[in-house]
Structure formats: C-alpha cells, structure tokens
C-alpha cells in the first residue's frame, strides 16, 4: 500500500533516505509553482471526481473521490521488485538487473529519462486552456484526470533523477520545470510536444495518437536492465491506458455525432455538416493526418546509432522484448526501412540494431491501425461511404529518412510546389481550426449535457451516471 501520511506519498521507503527526501521536498514547491502557473487554467478551487492510486497492485489500486487538484497526492510509486529479474537483451543479457546506474551508461540513461520526463509537463502545458471550452462535465473531469497523472509521471522521472544521478540529476529535475511547450527560447525537447493543442478534437487525437507513443516508449523502457526505470514505467503504463481510452472514445463520440446528424438530415457534404454544427469527416481526416505524422516522428530516425546503443547496452528494449523469440542480441539480424531515392520510395534491409526506432514505430502503427478500423466501423454502421485512412509513413515527416521530402498521403514523392498545392486538403487549415474552435466557444458544464458536436459516452466514470456531478464548481 501507499503511505499517504507522508508529505510525499511513496512506496519506496523514502523516509529512510533523509538526504533524498529533503531534496525532493525542496523540488516539491517548485513543482507546485509550476502547476499553479502551467496546470489547467482557472481550476485550482474546483472539486474534481478523481482517481487516486492507493496501491500498485493490479487489483484495487484506484480510489475515487472529490479532490482539489493542487491537493492531489502526487507521489512516487514503483512496481514491486522481482529479485530474480535479469537484463534480458544486449551484451549484458543474463546478468542480474541493475539496481544502481552502471557508471559507463550514466549520461545516456540520464538523457533518456530526461527526454521521457520532459514530455509529461509538456502535455499539461499544451492542454492548459481546454477546460475553458469543454464539451461536458464528464470530459472536463477526464482531462483533469489525464493532467494530474501526467504530473505524477513527471514525479516518477524526477524521483529517478534525484535518487540515482546526484547533482546533475537535480539540475535536470529543475530544468524540467523551466522548459515550456512551444517557447521559442526554451522549448520542450521533442517536436510534437511543442505543437499547440488548440481544441478538443486535437486533444482527443493527441491522447489517441501521442499518448500511445507514450505507451510504446514506456513499454520499451519497462524492459530496461536498469530495474528502477523498469519498475516505474510498469506502473506508469497502468495510468496511460485511461488516457488512450479518453482519446479513442472522444474521437469515436465526435464521429458518432457527425454520422447521426448526416444520416438524420440525409446530407453528404462537409459544408452541410458544418452548417448543422458538427465536424465534417474530411476535417477529422486532416486532424488525423497531422497527429499521426507528428507522433510517428517521436520514434526518432529510421536508422539510429543511438537506438542501437540503447539496446546493446541493455538500457531500452523492444516492445514486448521478453515475448519475442530470437537471440535478443540482434548482431546478425536485419530489418527493412524505407528510403526516398529519386522519385521512388524503396525498402532496404539495414542492421536490425540500427532499425530499432523503426521497428517500435511499426509496432505502434499496427496498433493505431486497429483503432482507426474501430472508428471506421462507426461510419460504416451509419451507412456513410467514407473511410478514415492512415497517411503513408513518409507523409509530413520532420525526422528520419523522409525528412526534407514531400510525400503525399498516398505515398507519392512530390515536388515542394505540388505538395504545397494540396496541403490544405491534407492538413488542418486555419479555416478548419477556426471552424472547430467556433463549436467550442464556451464550456458545457451542466451535469448530463453534451455539446452539439459530440455524442455522450456509453457509460460514466466508475459506474456513475452520465449526469453525475463530476466537477463541483462550488
Ligand atoms: N523531435 O538518433 P535519433 C509520452 C533528436 S511520449 C525533436 O533518431 P534517438 C507522452 C534526437 O534527440 C513518449 N528531436 O534519436 C505522451 C537526436 O538528437 P541529438 C516519450 C528529435 O535518440 C503524451 C537526433 O534527433 N518518451 O510519454 O534514437 C503525453 C537524432 O535522432 C525527435 C520517449 O521519447 C523529435 N521528435 O530517438 C505525455 C522515450 N526525435 O542526439 C507523455 C525516451 C529525435 O542529435 N526517448 N530527435 O542531439 C528516446 O528513447 C529517444 O530519445 C527517442 C529519439 C526515441 C525520442
């Protein structure tokens, strides 16, 4: 169980290490200042029906109740240790998992932890204003839940930095509170976390696409030979599942509402859908293209010596590493990556070790495709002849082999001019953003009411009814 009487709730026996405890207690007010400045706007006095972790065991770890978000019990929770655990891949395969940081991998490991940690507060910053235009009280509660858990994920990485990386770890922990999403001078580390999340369609797309990158990256880090990183990522993954649910079901509900209105009014073009106050399917496709392409950039370059060394040294594994049947060393194996040669995209086999980013991206894409198929079922059931599709992997890429090339959603290699002529059909335009924003002029917060552009969810949170008071405004 987690001890909530401690100033910093934890299951790592923090009280035994006074120096560490004091360092984290010193970081805590800086974190709170960040939350007050950059957490959800105008939310500090609200009572929110939130889930709080009470134990890291799979059964019964959640407890629901009203909480003011600044009083949320952020803390440090690691999955229990398995004394038998080993390093399961790379050159150290078979040795006991490390309980301390191997000196030679210190800076690499710190860098991976900082990159992971940086995304957590970034997403809170990106979503900061969305509460002001929420489609319902149910959705408002969900975004707040996502935000407090991203805050906790930051705590998870900061604990590792403080506990295992001494003074430079503490400095990195401070810097995590200083960078700002989208800031020209001090931006967040990875591209997608500096993009705006300007509206609720973007929020649902983000939690579907980008939080799922979180799932895959955390899964790869959960395989790490550095046991404390593995254990903290395993617990983070349990929280991530709800975020992806919010995204997938949010997009589903918008699709459902659009399809219902299109069917009821027998309309088939975007302008008519917009006139009835719902988001046309073409705009949904453009948002999908954007979020998919910036998210697959997050996996890094197709051929990456960094990725190879993370793996070889046992720091970051593959998705489901221990379920894969091969030698877990990959010295001889190859993997196909794509490349643009002239006007053509060609597949080429490269050493599997350097292609690990691409492999993780491929694992991710197949899960994403399954989700898009579920969305298409909604459109199909409504009898509307429209299919959402994932654009080609090379479309709108800024990282890796496709960066600097102009690839259409169908995978044609274009000139810059030709690509730009179609950009408005493929990516959300200013006009799209303006329209979507126009549907979200104010917030809908009457219990049980939903904005016109979105269907209600199938059920409430924690078996509560849909008209439950998920947020109390006092
Ligand atoms: N934007 O060798 P490469 C989540 C840089 S999401 C900007 O391919 P590598 C969440 C790269 O840093 C999951 N720069 O890189 C979701 C490198 O820089 P240097 C977050 C980029 O190291 C929602 C250079 O390009 N977790 O949790 O193989 C809400 C060469 O690249 C980008 C992680 O990412 C980019 N997109 O792979 C909340 C896991 N991509 O060395 C949370 C930890 C690459 O030239 N991170 N660069 O200065 C990693 O494992 C790796 O850093 C990456 C990059 C997979 C991201």
Short mmCIF file of C-alpha atoms and ligand atoms in Angstrom, two decimals:
data_model
loop_
_atom_site.label_atom_id
_atom_site.label_comp_id
_atom_site.label_asym_id
_atom_site.label_seq_id
_atom_site.Cartn_x
_atom_site.Cartn_y
_atom_site.Cartn_z
CA UNK A 1 0.00 0.00 0.00
CA UNK A 2 0.99 3.59 -0.46
CA UNK A 3 1.58 5.69 2.63
CA UNK A 4 -0.45 8.89 2.24
CA UNK A 5 0.52 10.29 5.61
CA UNK A 6 3.93 11.19 4.20
CA UNK A 7 4.48 14.63 2.72
CA UNK A 8 5.46 12.85 -0.49
CA UNK A 9 3.36 9.66 -0.77
CA UNK A 10 5.56 6.78 -1.88
CA UNK A 11 6.18 3.07 -1.79
CA UNK A 12 9.97 3.36 -1.98
CA UNK A 13 10.60 3.87 1.72
CA UNK A 14 11.61 7.45 1.10
CA UNK A 15 11.78 8.22 4.82
CA UNK A 16 14.87 6.02 5.15
CA UNK A 17 16.94 8.27 2.90
CA UNK A 18 16.81 11.69 4.55
CA UNK A 19 19.03 13.43 2.00
CA UNK A 20 16.93 12.25 -0.90
CA UNK A 21 13.71 13.05 0.92
CA UNK A 22 14.91 16.59 1.63
CA UNK A 23 15.99 17.10 -1.98
CA UNK A 24 12.59 16.01 -3.23
CA UNK A 25 10.82 18.13 -0.61
CA UNK A 26 12.81 21.02 -1.98
CA UNK A 27 11.70 20.26 -5.54
CA UNK A 28 8.06 19.85 -4.46
CA UNK A 29 7.26 23.60 -4.03
CA UNK A 30 8.87 24.34 -7.40
CA UNK A 31 6.61 21.69 -8.87
CA UNK A 32 3.57 23.27 -7.19
CA UNK A 33 4.53 26.68 -8.56
CA UNK A 34 4.74 25.14 -12.00
CA UNK A 35 1.29 23.53 -11.51
CA UNK A 36 -0.24 26.81 -10.37
CA UNK A 37 1.25 28.63 -13.39
CA UNK A 38 1.02 25.99 -16.10
CA UNK A 39 -1.58 23.48 -14.88
CA UNK A 40 -5.21 23.68 -16.04
CA UNK A 41 -6.35 27.27 -16.20
CA UNK A 42 -8.75 28.52 -13.52
CA UNK A 43 -9.08 25.07 -11.97
CA UNK A 44 -7.42 25.33 -8.58
CA UNK A 45 -10.58 25.74 -6.49
CA UNK A 46 -12.65 23.08 -8.25
CA UNK A 47 -13.57 19.79 -6.60
CA UNK A 48 -12.88 17.11 -9.17
CA UNK A 49 -14.01 13.47 -9.00
CA UNK A 50 -10.56 11.95 -9.45
CA UNK A 51 -8.97 8.55 -9.24
CA UNK A 52 -6.01 8.29 -6.90
CA UNK A 53 -3.69 5.31 -6.72
CA UNK A 54 -3.84 3.52 -3.38
CA UNK A 55 -1.64 0.58 -4.22
CA UNK A 56 0.49 -0.56 -7.13
CA UNK A 57 -1.11 -3.99 -7.19
CA UNK A 58 -3.21 -4.63 -10.30
CA UNK A 59 -6.37 -5.18 -8.24
CA UNK A 60 -7.91 -2.28 -6.43
CA UNK A 61 -5.25 0.34 -6.96
CA UNK A 62 -7.70 3.11 -7.64
CA UNK A 63 -9.87 5.13 -5.31
CA UNK A 64 -12.35 7.76 -6.47
CA UNK A 65 -13.30 10.92 -4.63
CA UNK A 66 -13.51 14.71 -4.86
CA UNK A 67 -10.12 16.39 -4.81
CA UNK A 68 -8.94 19.93 -5.42
CA UNK A 69 -6.19 19.37 -7.95
CA UNK A 70 -3.44 21.25 -6.09
CA UNK A 71 -4.15 18.82 -3.22
CA UNK A 72 -3.80 15.75 -5.44
CA UNK A 73 -1.39 13.33 -3.77
CA UNK A 74 1.39 13.23 -6.34
CA UNK A 75 3.98 10.74 -5.29
CA UNK A 76 6.44 8.01 -6.14
CA UNK A 77 5.15 4.56 -6.95
CA UNK A 78 7.17 1.70 -8.34
CA UNK A 79 6.02 -1.78 -9.17
CA UNK A 80 7.41 -4.23 -6.56
CA UNK A 81 10.86 -5.60 -7.20
CA UNK A 82 11.41 -9.03 -8.66
CA UNK A 83 14.64 -10.22 -7.05
CA UNK A 84 15.25 -12.69 -9.88
CA UNK A 85 14.99 -10.17 -12.71
CA UNK A 86 17.81 -10.08 -15.24
CA UNK A 87 18.99 -7.89 -18.07
CA UNK A 88 17.08 -9.58 -20.89
CA UNK A 89 18.85 -8.32 -24.03
CA UNK A 90 22.06 -6.84 -25.38
CA UNK A 91 25.62 -7.57 -24.32
CA UNK A 92 24.74 -7.87 -20.62
CA UNK A 93 21.97 -10.38 -21.24
CA UNK A 94 21.73 -12.83 -18.36
CA UNK A 95 23.33 -10.68 -15.67
CA UNK A 96 21.16 -9.53 -12.73
CA UNK A 97 19.16 -6.38 -13.47
CA UNK A 98 20.98 -3.28 -12.20
CA UNK A 99 19.78 -1.67 -9.00
CA UNK A 100 22.21 1.22 -9.43
CA UNK A 101 23.22 3.06 -12.60
CA UNK A 102 26.24 1.48 -14.31
CA UNK A 103 28.82 4.27 -14.41
CA UNK A 104 29.58 3.94 -18.12
CA UNK A 105 25.91 4.40 -19.07
CA UNK A 106 25.15 7.20 -16.72
CA UNK A 107 24.85 10.08 -19.16
CA UNK A 108 22.95 8.07 -21.79
CA UNK A 109 20.48 6.82 -19.23
CA UNK A 110 20.02 10.28 -17.79
CA UNK A 111 19.30 11.62 -21.24
CA UNK A 112 16.60 9.01 -21.94
CA UNK A 113 14.96 9.67 -18.55
CA UNK A 114 15.05 13.42 -19.13
CA UNK A 115 13.52 13.03 -22.61
CA UNK A 116 10.73 10.90 -21.20
CA UNK A 117 10.21 13.23 -18.22
CA UNK A 118 10.07 16.31 -20.43
CA UNK A 119 7.01 15.10 -22.32
CA UNK A 120 4.87 14.85 -19.17
CA UNK A 121 4.70 18.51 -18.09
CA UNK A 122 4.74 19.49 -21.79
CA UNK A 123 1.39 17.81 -22.38
CA UNK A 124 -0.14 19.55 -19.36
CA UNK A 125 1.05 22.88 -20.75
CA UNK A 126 -0.38 22.06 -24.17
CA UNK A 127 -3.80 21.28 -22.67
CA UNK A 128 -3.85 24.12 -20.19
CA UNK A 129 -6.71 26.14 -21.66
CA UNK A 130 -9.01 23.37 -22.81
CA UNK A 131 -11.06 23.26 -19.63
CA UNK A 132 -12.47 26.63 -20.61
CA UNK A 133 -14.25 25.16 -23.65
CA UNK A 134 -15.04 21.60 -22.55
CA UNK A 135 -17.92 19.71 -24.20
CA UNK A 136 -19.25 18.34 -20.88
CA UNK A 137 -18.55 17.91 -17.20
CA UNK A 138 -17.64 14.29 -17.87
CA UNK A 139 -14.98 15.37 -20.37
CA UNK A 140 -13.74 18.11 -18.07
CA UNK A 141 -13.15 15.56 -15.36
CA UNK A 142 -11.33 13.30 -17.79
CA UNK A 143 -8.90 15.96 -18.99
CA UNK A 144 -8.15 16.86 -15.36
CA UNK A 145 -7.51 13.20 -14.58
CA UNK A 146 -5.11 13.00 -17.52
CA UNK A 147 -3.36 16.20 -16.38
CA UNK A 148 -2.79 15.13 -12.76
CA UNK A 149 -1.46 11.77 -13.92
CA UNK A 150 0.94 13.41 -16.36
CA UNK A 151 2.08 15.45 -13.36
CA UNK A 152 2.67 12.21 -11.49
CA UNK A 153 4.61 10.78 -14.41
CA UNK A 154 6.88 13.77 -14.13
CA UNK A 155 7.35 12.91 -10.45
CA UNK A 156 8.27 9.37 -11.49
CA UNK A 157 11.14 10.56 -13.69
CA UNK A 158 12.22 13.21 -11.19
CA UNK A 159 12.50 10.57 -8.48
CA UNK A 160 14.89 8.60 -10.70
CA UNK A 161 16.94 11.71 -11.45
CA UNK A 162 17.21 12.65 -7.77
CA UNK A 163 17.78 9.19 -6.45
CA UNK A 164 20.31 7.93 -8.99
CA UNK A 165 22.00 10.90 -10.69
CA UNK A 166 23.21 13.17 -7.89
CA UNK A 167 23.72 16.83 -8.56
CA UNK A 168 23.27 16.70 -12.35
CA UNK A 169 20.04 14.76 -11.79
CA UNK A 170 18.79 17.53 -9.51
CA UNK A 171 19.69 20.14 -12.10
CA UNK A 172 17.86 18.24 -14.80
CA UNK A 173 14.83 17.98 -12.49
CA UNK A 174 14.79 21.74 -12.16
CA UNK A 175 15.17 22.23 -15.90
CA UNK A 176 12.09 20.03 -16.43
CA UNK A 177 10.06 22.74 -14.70
CA UNK A 178 11.71 25.52 -16.69
CA UNK A 179 11.28 24.48 -20.31
CA UNK A 180 7.90 25.39 -21.78
CA UNK A 181 5.91 23.82 -24.59
CA UNK A 182 6.16 25.99 -27.70
CA UNK A 183 8.55 28.51 -26.12
CA UNK A 184 10.90 29.97 -28.73
CA UNK A 185 13.84 30.25 -26.31
CA UNK A 186 13.38 27.26 -24.04
CA UNK A 187 11.14 24.72 -25.78
CA UNK A 188 10.31 21.14 -24.78
CA UNK A 189 12.71 18.55 -26.19
CA UNK A 190 10.60 16.64 -28.73
CA UNK A 191 8.74 18.16 -31.68
CA UNK A 192 5.15 17.04 -31.02
CA UNK A 193 5.29 18.49 -27.51
CA UNK A 194 5.81 21.99 -28.84
CA UNK A 195 2.72 21.88 -31.07
CA UNK A 196 -0.45 23.55 -29.88
CA UNK A 197 -3.44 21.51 -28.73
CA UNK A 198 -5.95 24.20 -29.62
CA UNK A 199 -9.28 22.41 -29.31
CA UNK A 200 -10.96 19.23 -28.08
CA UNK A 201 -10.70 17.38 -31.37
CA UNK A 202 -6.95 17.99 -31.19
CA UNK A 203 -6.96 16.84 -27.55
CA UNK A 204 -8.67 13.54 -28.35
CA UNK A 205 -6.39 12.98 -31.35
CA UNK A 206 -3.39 13.76 -29.13
CA UNK A 207 -4.45 11.32 -26.42
CA UNK A 208 -5.18 8.66 -29.04
CA UNK A 209 -2.01 9.10 -31.10
CA UNK A 210 0.60 10.71 -28.86
CA UNK A 211 -0.27 9.06 -25.55
CA UNK A 212 0.03 5.80 -27.42
CA UNK A 213 3.60 6.74 -28.30
CA UNK A 214 3.89 7.08 -24.53
CA UNK A 215 2.66 3.53 -24.16
CA UNK A 216 5.20 2.14 -26.63
CA UNK A 217 8.14 4.16 -25.32
CA UNK A 218 7.28 3.28 -21.72
CA UNK A 219 6.93 -0.38 -22.70
CA UNK A 220 10.40 -0.28 -24.26
CA UNK A 221 11.79 1.40 -21.13
CA UNK A 222 9.94 -1.10 -18.92
CA UNK A 223 12.26 -3.71 -20.47
CA UNK A 224 15.31 -1.76 -19.28
CA UNK A 225 18.10 -3.54 -17.45
CA UNK A 226 18.09 -0.59 -15.05
CA UNK A 227 15.50 -2.04 -12.72
CA UNK A 228 14.15 1.14 -11.05
CA UNK A 229 13.34 2.59 -14.50
CA UNK A 230 11.61 -0.62 -15.49
CA UNK A 231 9.54 -0.72 -12.31
CA UNK A 232 8.41 2.88 -12.51
CA UNK A 233 7.46 2.56 -16.20
CA UNK A 234 5.36 -0.50 -15.45
CA UNK A 235 3.26 1.44 -13.05
CA UNK A 236 3.02 4.45 -15.39
CA UNK A 237 1.64 2.15 -18.09
CA UNK A 238 -1.40 1.33 -15.96
CA UNK A 239 -2.26 5.04 -15.88
CA UNK A 240 -1.56 5.54 -19.58
CA UNK A 241 -4.37 3.15 -20.53
CA UNK A 242 -7.06 5.58 -19.37
CA UNK A 243 -5.52 8.42 -21.39
CA UNK A 244 -5.72 6.41 -24.59
CA UNK A 245 -9.30 5.46 -23.75
CA UNK A 246 -10.15 9.16 -23.43
CA UNK A 247 -8.67 9.79 -26.87
CA UNK A 248 -10.17 6.87 -28.72
CA UNK A 249 -13.62 7.26 -27.23
CA UNK A 250 -13.54 11.05 -27.67
CA UNK A 251 -12.91 10.74 -31.41
CA UNK A 252 -15.49 7.93 -31.60
CA UNK A 253 -18.12 10.13 -29.99
CA UNK A 254 -17.43 13.02 -32.38
CA UNK A 255 -17.64 10.62 -35.33
CA UNK A 256 -20.84 9.13 -33.95
CA UNK A 257 -22.49 12.52 -33.64
CA UNK A 258 -21.41 13.61 -37.13
CA UNK A 259 -22.70 10.37 -38.63
CA UNK A 260 -26.00 10.62 -36.73
CA UNK A 261 -26.58 14.17 -37.99
CA UNK A 262 -25.56 13.28 -41.56
CA UNK A 263 -27.96 10.36 -41.58
CA UNK A 264 -30.83 12.16 -39.95
CA UNK A 265 -30.59 15.08 -42.38
CA UNK A 266 -29.58 12.97 -45.37
CA UNK A 267 -26.52 15.06 -46.13
CA UNK A 268 -23.25 14.01 -47.65
CA UNK A 269 -21.02 17.03 -47.93
CA UNK A 270 -18.79 18.83 -45.43
CA UNK A 271 -20.41 22.25 -45.75
CA UNK A 272 -23.84 20.88 -44.83
CA UNK A 273 -22.40 19.01 -41.86
CA UNK A 274 -20.69 22.18 -40.65
CA UNK A 275 -23.90 24.16 -41.10
CA UNK A 276 -25.53 21.74 -38.65
CA UNK A 277 -22.78 22.30 -36.10
CA UNK A 278 -20.89 19.03 -36.38
CA UNK A 279 -17.35 18.33 -37.54
CA UNK A 280 -17.22 17.00 -41.10
CA UNK A 281 -15.39 13.74 -41.70
CA UNK A 282 -12.88 15.42 -44.05
CA UNK A 283 -11.74 17.72 -41.28
CA UNK A 284 -11.42 14.70 -38.98
CA UNK A 285 -9.18 13.07 -41.59
CA UNK A 286 -6.97 16.18 -41.77
CA UNK A 287 -6.57 16.24 -37.97
CA UNK A 288 -5.75 12.55 -38.07
CA UNK A 289 -3.07 13.16 -40.73
CA UNK A 290 -1.48 15.85 -38.60
CA UNK A 291 -1.42 13.99 -35.30
CA UNK A 292 -0.31 10.73 -36.85
CA UNK A 293 2.60 12.29 -38.71
CA UNK A 294 3.95 14.40 -35.83
CA UNK A 295 3.59 11.43 -33.50
CA UNK A 296 5.47 8.93 -35.65
CA UNK A 297 8.31 11.45 -35.72
CA UNK A 298 8.60 10.88 -31.97
CA UNK A 299 10.08 7.45 -32.54
CA UNK A 300 13.28 9.03 -33.88
CA UNK A 301 15.31 8.30 -37.02
CA UNK A 302 14.70 5.13 -39.02
CA UNK A 303 18.34 4.25 -38.73
CA UNK A 304 19.73 5.38 -35.39
CA UNK A 305 23.02 4.53 -33.78
CA UNK A 306 21.58 5.91 -30.53
CA UNK A 307 18.83 3.31 -30.64
CA UNK A 308 21.38 0.58 -31.36
CA UNK A 309 23.48 1.53 -28.38
CA UNK A 310 20.49 1.87 -26.04
CA UNK A 311 19.65 -1.71 -26.94
CA UNK A 312 23.10 -3.22 -26.96
CA UNK A 313 23.86 -1.76 -23.57
CA UNK A 314 20.58 -3.05 -22.11
CA UNK A 315 19.02 0.35 -21.41
CA UNK A 316 15.96 0.28 -23.70
CA UNK A 317 14.41 -2.86 -25.15
CA UNK A 318 11.87 -3.63 -27.84
CA UNK A 319 8.14 -3.68 -27.34
CA UNK A 320 7.33 -6.95 -25.51
CA UNK A 321 11.02 -7.85 -25.57
CA UNK A 322 10.72 -10.93 -23.39
CA UNK A 323 7.89 -12.36 -25.50
CA UNK A 324 9.91 -12.19 -28.73
CA UNK A 325 11.62 -15.41 -29.74
CA UNK A 326 15.09 -14.59 -31.03
CA UNK A 327 18.59 -14.16 -29.61
CA UNK A 328 17.87 -10.72 -28.00
CA UNK A 329 21.26 -9.55 -29.20
CA UNK A 330 20.45 -8.89 -32.86
CA UNK A 331 24.05 -8.76 -34.01
CA UNK A 332 23.23 -10.60 -37.25
CA UNK A 333 19.59 -9.67 -37.88
CA UNK A 334 18.31 -7.15 -40.42
CA UNK A 335 15.14 -5.08 -40.63
CA UNK A 336 13.59 -3.20 -43.56
CA UNK A 337 13.44 0.60 -43.53
CA UNK A 338 12.20 2.91 -46.27
CA UNK A 339 14.22 5.46 -48.15
CA UNK A 340 13.50 8.02 -50.84
CA UNK A 341 15.65 7.50 -53.90
CA UNK A 342 14.86 9.94 -56.69
CA UNK A 343 11.13 9.79 -57.24
CA UNK A 344 10.68 6.46 -55.54
CA UNK A 345 10.33 5.10 -52.07
CA UNK A 346 12.28 1.89 -51.67
CA UNK A 347 12.62 -0.59 -48.83
CA UNK A 348 16.12 -1.53 -47.82
CA UNK A 349 17.37 -4.01 -45.24
CA UNK A 350 19.61 -2.50 -42.60
CA UNK A 351 21.12 -3.99 -39.43
CA UNK A 352 18.22 -4.64 -37.06
CA UNK A 353 20.07 -2.92 -34.26
CA UNK A 354 20.08 0.43 -36.01
CA UNK A 355 16.44 -0.01 -37.08
CA UNK A 356 15.01 -0.34 -33.58
CA UNK A 357 13.24 3.01 -33.71
CA UNK A 358 11.60 1.95 -36.94
CA UNK A 359 10.59 -1.38 -35.50
CA UNK A 360 8.95 0.26 -32.49
CA UNK A 361 7.22 2.69 -34.88
CA UNK A 362 5.91 -0.29 -36.88
CA UNK A 363 4.58 -1.95 -33.71
CA UNK A 364 2.87 1.31 -32.88
CA UNK A 365 1.39 1.74 -36.36
CA UNK A 366 -0.27 -1.66 -36.27
CA UNK A 367 -2.00 -0.83 -33.00
CA UNK A 368 -3.04 2.57 -34.34
CA UNK A 369 -4.46 0.94 -37.46
CA UNK A 370 -6.65 -1.30 -35.30
CA UNK A 371 -8.03 1.79 -33.54
CA UNK A 372 -8.73 3.54 -36.85
CA UNK A 373 -10.55 0.40 -38.00
CA UNK A 374 -12.78 0.68 -34.94
CA UNK A 375 -13.54 4.29 -35.86
CA UNK A 376 -14.39 3.23 -39.39
CA UNK A 377 -16.91 0.73 -38.05
CA UNK A 378 -18.93 3.66 -36.69
CA UNK A 379 -19.01 5.34 -40.11
CA UNK A 380 -19.77 2.05 -41.84
CA UNK A 381 -22.61 1.20 -39.46
CA UNK A 382 -24.15 4.58 -40.26
CA UNK A 383 -24.04 3.61 -43.95
CA UNK A 384 -21.85 6.57 -44.93
CA UNK A 385 -19.41 5.91 -47.78
CA UNK A 386 -16.28 7.35 -46.14
CA UNK A 387 -13.21 5.69 -44.70
CA UNK A 388 -10.58 7.25 -42.45
CA UNK A 389 -7.10 6.20 -43.53
CA UNK A 390 -3.64 6.49 -42.10
CA UNK A 391 -1.46 8.50 -44.47
CA UNK A 392 1.74 6.97 -45.81
CA UNK A 393 4.50 6.76 -43.23
CA UNK A 394 6.51 9.31 -45.19
CA UNK A 395 3.79 11.97 -45.18
CA UNK A 396 4.67 15.26 -43.41
CA UNK A 397 7.72 13.92 -41.63
CA UNK A 398 10.41 16.04 -40.00
CA UNK A 399 12.62 13.28 -38.52
CA UNK A 400 14.32 10.36 -40.26
CA UNK A 401 14.65 9.27 -43.88
CA UNK A 402 11.56 11.15 -45.08
CA UNK A 403 12.55 14.49 -43.57
CA UNK A 404 13.02 17.09 -46.30
CA UNK A 405 10.93 15.10 -48.79
CA UNK A 406 7.42 15.89 -49.95
CA UNK A 407 5.34 12.74 -49.74
CA UNK A 408 1.60 12.65 -50.38
CA UNK A 409 -0.74 10.71 -48.08
CA UNK A 410 -0.82 8.02 -50.79
CA UNK A 411 2.98 7.75 -50.75
CA UNK A 412 3.86 9.63 -53.95
CA UNK A 413 7.08 11.61 -53.96
CA UNK A 414 6.17 15.17 -54.98
CA UNK A 415 7.90 18.47 -55.58
CA UNK A 416 7.60 21.08 -52.89
CA UNK A 417 5.21 23.13 -55.04
CA UNK A 418 2.98 20.19 -55.84
CA UNK A 419 2.83 19.23 -52.16
CA UNK A 420 2.03 22.76 -51.06
CA UNK A 421 -0.77 22.99 -53.61
CA UNK A 422 -2.52 20.19 -51.76
CA UNK A 423 -1.53 20.99 -48.21
CA UNK A 424 -4.97 22.43 -47.41
CA UNK A 425 -6.61 19.13 -48.37
CA UNK A 426 -4.24 17.10 -46.25
CA UNK A 427 -3.58 19.06 -43.09
CA UNK A 428 -5.92 21.21 -40.99
CA UNK A 429 -6.06 24.76 -42.34
CA UNK A 430 -6.61 27.99 -40.44
CA UNK A 431 -10.20 27.77 -41.63
CA UNK A 432 -10.57 24.27 -40.14
CA UNK A 433 -9.18 25.41 -36.81
CA UNK A 434 -11.45 28.43 -36.84
CA UNK A 435 -14.49 26.30 -37.55
CA UNK A 436 -13.67 23.70 -34.90
CA UNK A 437 -12.99 26.46 -32.39
CA UNK A 438 -16.32 28.09 -33.25
CA UNK A 439 -18.08 24.97 -31.95
CA UNK A 440 -16.24 25.33 -28.65
CA UNK A 441 -16.95 28.96 -27.88
CA UNK A 442 -17.85 28.27 -24.25
CA UNK A 443 -17.84 25.35 -21.85
CA UNK A 444 -20.73 22.95 -21.31
CA UNK A 445 -20.86 22.15 -17.61
CA UNK A 446 -24.45 21.34 -16.77
CA UNK A 447 -24.43 17.73 -15.48
CA UNK A 448 -25.59 15.33 -18.19
CA UNK A 449 -25.39 17.92 -21.01
CA UNK A 450 -23.08 17.48 -24.00
CA UNK A 451 -22.00 19.93 -26.70
CA UNK A 452 -23.80 19.53 -30.00
CA UNK A 453 -20.75 18.16 -31.87
CA UNK A 454 -20.18 15.14 -29.63
CA UNK A 455 -22.27 12.12 -28.59
CA UNK A 456 -22.48 11.21 -24.89
CA UNK A 457 -20.21 8.37 -23.78
CA UNK A 458 -21.66 4.90 -23.37
CA UNK A 459 -21.16 4.94 -19.60
CA UNK A 460 -19.92 7.24 -16.86
CA UNK A 461 -16.73 7.09 -14.83
CA UNK A 462 -16.58 4.49 -12.04
CA UNK A 463 -20.13 3.36 -12.88
CA UNK A 464 -21.54 6.79 -12.08
CA UNK A 465 -24.44 8.04 -14.22
CA UNK A 466 -23.78 10.43 -17.11
CA UNK A 467 -25.43 13.30 -15.24
CA UNK A 468 -23.22 12.78 -12.20
CA UNK A 469 -21.57 15.95 -10.90
CA UNK A 470 -18.03 15.07 -11.99
CA UNK A 471 -16.74 18.54 -11.19
CA UNK A 472 -18.09 20.78 -8.42
CA UNK A 473 -17.73 24.46 -9.09
CA UNK A 474 -18.76 25.49 -5.51
N1 LIG B 1 11.75 15.97 -32.05
O1 LIG B 1 19.13 9.09 -33.23
P1 LIG B 1 17.76 9.69 -33.27
C1 LIG B 1 4.88 10.25 -23.72
C2 LIG B 1 16.55 14.07 -32.00
S1 LIG B 1 5.54 10.17 -25.29
C3 LIG B 1 12.93 16.61 -31.85
O2 LIG B 1 16.79 9.06 -34.15
P2 LIG B 1 17.06 8.60 -30.85
C4 LIG B 1 3.70 11.10 -23.53
C5 LIG B 1 17.24 13.14 -31.05
O3 LIG B 1 17.04 13.58 -29.69
C6 LIG B 1 7.00 9.17 -25.15
N2 LIG B 1 14.10 15.98 -31.87
O4 LIG B 1 17.22 9.77 -31.81
C7 LIG B 1 2.69 11.18 -24.46
C8 LIG B 1 18.65 13.20 -31.51
O5 LIG B 1 19.28 14.39 -31.01
P3 LIG B 1 20.87 14.60 -30.99
C9 LIG B 1 8.24 9.95 -24.76
C10 LIG B 1 14.12 14.65 -32.09
O6 LIG B 1 17.81 9.04 -29.65
C11 LIG B 1 1.62 12.01 -24.26
C12 LIG B 1 18.55 13.37 -33.01
O7 LIG B 1 17.23 13.88 -33.22
N3 LIG B 1 9.33 9.05 -24.44
O8 LIG B 1 5.38 9.64 -22.84
O9 LIG B 1 17.33 7.27 -31.42
C13 LIG B 1 1.51 12.77 -23.11
C14 LIG B 1 18.82 12.09 -33.72
O10 LIG B 1 17.72 11.21 -33.58
C15 LIG B 1 12.93 13.93 -32.29
C16 LIG B 1 10.40 8.88 -25.18
O11 LIG B 1 10.57 9.50 -26.19
C17 LIG B 1 11.70 14.65 -32.28
N4 LIG B 1 10.52 14.05 -32.50
O12 LIG B 1 15.47 8.55 -30.62
C18 LIG B 1 2.53 12.69 -22.15
C19 LIG B 1 11.40 7.85 -24.69
N5 LIG B 1 13.28 12.64 -32.50
O13 LIG B 1 21.44 13.40 -30.28
C20 LIG B 1 3.60 11.84 -22.34
C21 LIG B 1 12.76 8.37 -24.46
C22 LIG B 1 14.60 12.55 -32.42
O14 LIG B 1 21.31 14.68 -32.40
N6 LIG B 1 13.41 8.86 -25.67
N7 LIG B 1 15.12 13.76 -32.15
O15 LIG B 1 21.02 15.90 -30.22
C23 LIG B 1 14.05 8.08 -26.56
O16 LIG B 1 14.11 6.88 -26.42
C24 LIG B 1 14.73 8.73 -27.74
O17 LIG B 1 15.26 9.95 -27.32
C25 LIG B 1 13.82 8.99 -28.95
C26 LIG B 1 14.72 9.54 -30.09
C27 LIG B 1 13.12 7.70 -29.37
C28 LIG B 1 12.80 10.07 -28.70
#
